[in-house]
């Protein structure tokens, strides 16, 4: 095979199957450079947290093996995209670059790069791969973005069915211009090695993702109506695989859409609507690229968040608050890099309401510790719980962790699994009184709302 090579720049799409950028490069019939760039510098790129770095290491390892099995190779480079991509083009003589689209603030980097490559007379093409519905294609009757999930998802469901997944290439004519060794990126923790629980829980890579999907469709989807029970394995645990693009939402969609048992089929639409929440989070992020740092609802800018001592915050981070369900969730997160959705809501509500700590503090901790830490879903969900977000639970709806535990973990199995010392002298007293702290949060919110109403009244004629 000869001719100028094509570059495939992989980002959140670490897979060979259903990868339109890779498929286009292979189809072009020229040698292919498959690149992953560790870019911690470009505008809009948020450096990965610790758990995500662990995941990335293993995911890249698997992907390298898969590419090698097809005749290709994975080139690893480090640096800002705006420098690294042009220099790789020059070095290899490539005349085309392909990538799958990103939807957060980093898309500005992509847009600038695309113009530059095209201005140089070369090809740069981007593809839809990570979302079923691209954010700008779903609009309200008035032509604007949605701020509420139900009508948003209804509009999506009125669209044509998402396309079928693309098969993996059968052969890749790869060239490897030389790059970094994965180990030199030191993505894995060493001193201390805190990743034991992650290794026990996860198999990063596309094969692990497809195994999880198959197991879920065959065995767990039938129990998905009990998905709020944290001790039951009723959810898919696909979130980190989707986050890194080891499996595409199109692959998930088409596997779940057809060929299920009758018991599983009953829960199908509910499950697909959760995939819809992921889409909705990206819809919000696309229209609010600063979602992780700025209140979606500006009236929350005046909220009097408290500034806790680090030691106090550490009680929440390490699962030592004295509220068993909160501690169980925070310890599950620390150990496995994942927390059950219901408990994410409870722990986030406890931080933002009972402790009145700014949601951004919680978002950052989750960003560092979750293997599925996702720039759209994490920020949108934190804001949703805090009350400052799109389609948010109202601020005055404060989760009562004790009632939540009674309802969703009635036999205390989840709590006992993660907090074995609960009920003994070793277990700490609650760090706040739940009733008093709830009232204090409501009073603070009342004060902000009253100030806002009086400002509005003063402005109106
Ligand atoms: C405070 C907070 C922070 C969160 N941070 C993240 C995050 O960083 N990354 C992340 O992927 N999810 C996040 N979520 C959403 C949700 O908790 C996880 O997606 C879910 O627990 C993953 O488990 P699962 O794969 O078994 O879910 P399933 O129930 O099997 O759902 C299937 C898929 O749908 C998507 N999904 C499900 N629920 C949601 C939701 N509420 N919002 C967005 N997508 C959803 C995920 O991709 C998930 O893998 C957060 C929720 C809260 C309350």
XYZ file of C-alpha atoms in Angstrom, residues 231-406:
176
model
C -26.860 -3.869 46.830
C -28.464 -5.561 43.833
C -26.464 -5.907 40.585
C -29.334 -4.625 38.440
C -27.598 -1.897 36.433
C -25.189 -2.343 33.544
C -21.996 -0.817 35.009
C -21.233 0.288 31.462
C -20.529 3.905 32.429
C -16.695 3.873 32.311
C -16.747 1.850 29.081
C -19.063 4.443 27.526
C -17.002 7.279 28.972
C -13.831 6.058 27.229
C -15.701 4.970 24.144
C -14.675 1.327 24.414
C -18.229 0.612 23.376
C -20.422 3.016 21.441
C -23.944 4.087 22.350
C -24.995 2.745 18.934
C -23.729 -0.720 19.885
C -25.565 -0.536 23.221
C -28.728 0.769 21.583
C -28.957 -1.962 18.962
C -28.097 -4.771 21.383
C -30.805 -3.672 23.826
C -33.400 -2.712 21.265
C -33.896 -6.218 19.889
C -33.550 -9.861 20.863
C -34.343 -9.693 24.581
C -36.276 -12.122 26.758
C -39.817 -11.004 27.622
C -38.775 -10.154 31.209
C -35.856 -8.032 30.022
C -37.871 -6.365 27.247
C -40.217 -4.864 29.874
C -37.349 -2.744 31.196
C -35.883 -1.849 27.832
C -37.332 1.641 27.423
C -36.411 2.637 30.955
C -32.826 1.563 30.371
C -32.649 3.353 27.022
C -33.961 6.505 28.691
C -30.976 6.353 31.077
C -28.753 6.323 28.022
C -30.920 9.331 27.136
C -29.767 11.101 30.324
C -26.213 10.753 29.096
C -27.268 12.320 25.788
C -29.150 15.070 27.634
C -26.090 15.862 29.786
C -24.080 16.380 26.585
C -26.863 18.505 25.143
C -26.566 20.761 28.205
C -22.755 20.752 28.116
C -22.706 21.665 24.433
C -24.774 24.750 25.120
C -22.976 25.492 28.440
C -19.324 24.486 28.015
C -18.516 25.846 31.502
C -21.033 23.489 33.153
C -18.429 22.098 35.596
C -17.549 25.501 36.998
C -20.587 27.710 36.642
C -24.163 27.489 37.925
C -26.520 26.673 35.081
C -29.093 28.765 36.956
C -27.461 32.076 37.676
C -29.625 32.764 40.755
C -27.444 30.207 42.558
C -24.462 32.554 42.214
C -25.639 34.274 45.389
C -25.980 31.083 47.422
C -23.996 31.290 50.700
C -22.041 28.027 50.488
C -20.003 27.227 53.579
C -16.231 26.743 53.498
C -15.536 23.661 55.593
C -12.195 22.776 57.171
C -10.303 20.215 55.146
C -10.602 17.708 57.991
C -14.365 18.037 57.916
C -14.505 17.623 54.161
C -12.307 14.578 54.561
C -14.980 12.932 56.683
C -17.245 13.083 53.631
C -14.523 12.079 51.191
C -13.381 9.081 53.257
C -16.811 7.891 54.376
C -16.581 8.911 58.054
C -19.603 11.236 58.294
C -21.450 9.020 60.779
C -24.381 8.663 58.339
C -24.146 4.989 57.265
C -25.572 5.142 53.719
C -23.436 8.196 52.893
C -20.317 6.492 54.241
C -21.107 3.268 52.386
C -21.330 5.159 49.090
C -18.160 7.168 49.637
C -16.240 4.000 50.530
C -17.609 2.141 47.514
C -16.367 5.040 45.389
C -12.911 5.070 46.994
C -12.475 1.326 46.692
C -13.978 0.597 43.262
C -13.992 3.936 41.408
C -17.771 3.683 41.008
C -20.838 4.373 43.119
C -24.408 3.276 42.621
C -26.568 6.040 41.099
C -29.067 6.255 43.975
C -26.204 6.614 46.454
C -24.470 9.222 44.266
C -27.628 11.288 44.699
C -27.715 10.722 48.460
C -24.032 11.559 49.022
C -24.240 14.620 46.772
C -27.371 15.865 48.514
C -25.722 15.390 51.901
C -22.709 17.456 50.836
C -24.589 20.280 49.135
C -27.545 20.504 51.493
C -26.788 19.089 54.942
C -23.218 20.425 54.838
C -24.050 23.342 52.490
C -20.811 22.798 50.584
C -20.586 24.146 47.033
C -21.413 21.403 44.489
C -18.147 22.184 42.666
C -16.184 20.742 45.601
C -18.078 17.473 45.278
C -17.833 17.471 41.503
C -14.039 17.737 41.764
C -13.785 14.836 44.201
C -15.927 12.659 41.937
C -13.847 13.797 38.964
C -10.723 12.485 40.675
C -12.157 9.234 42.032
C -14.745 7.966 39.520
C -13.607 5.680 36.712
C -16.582 7.014 34.721
C -15.821 10.697 35.509
C -17.400 12.419 32.549
C -17.324 16.118 31.800
C -21.021 16.184 30.897
C -22.696 13.669 33.219
C -20.712 14.538 36.338
C -21.243 18.281 36.119
C -24.879 17.998 35.008
C -25.698 15.491 37.766
C -24.026 17.514 40.520
C -25.919 20.602 39.435
C -29.117 18.567 39.198
C -28.776 17.408 42.816
C -27.688 20.834 44.079
C -30.726 22.443 42.462
C -28.690 24.798 40.276
C -28.891 22.687 37.122
C -31.098 21.837 34.169
C -34.289 19.945 35.016
C -33.026 20.078 38.595
C -34.697 18.677 41.647
C -35.817 21.795 43.527
C -33.366 22.877 46.204
C -35.946 22.370 48.934
C -36.223 18.666 48.119
C -33.527 17.485 50.516
C -32.889 13.747 50.536
C -33.234 12.260 53.990
C -30.415 9.668 53.993
C -32.033 7.609 56.731
C -35.333 7.310 54.872
C -33.503 6.615 51.626
C -31.585 3.797 53.315
C -34.785 2.342 54.773
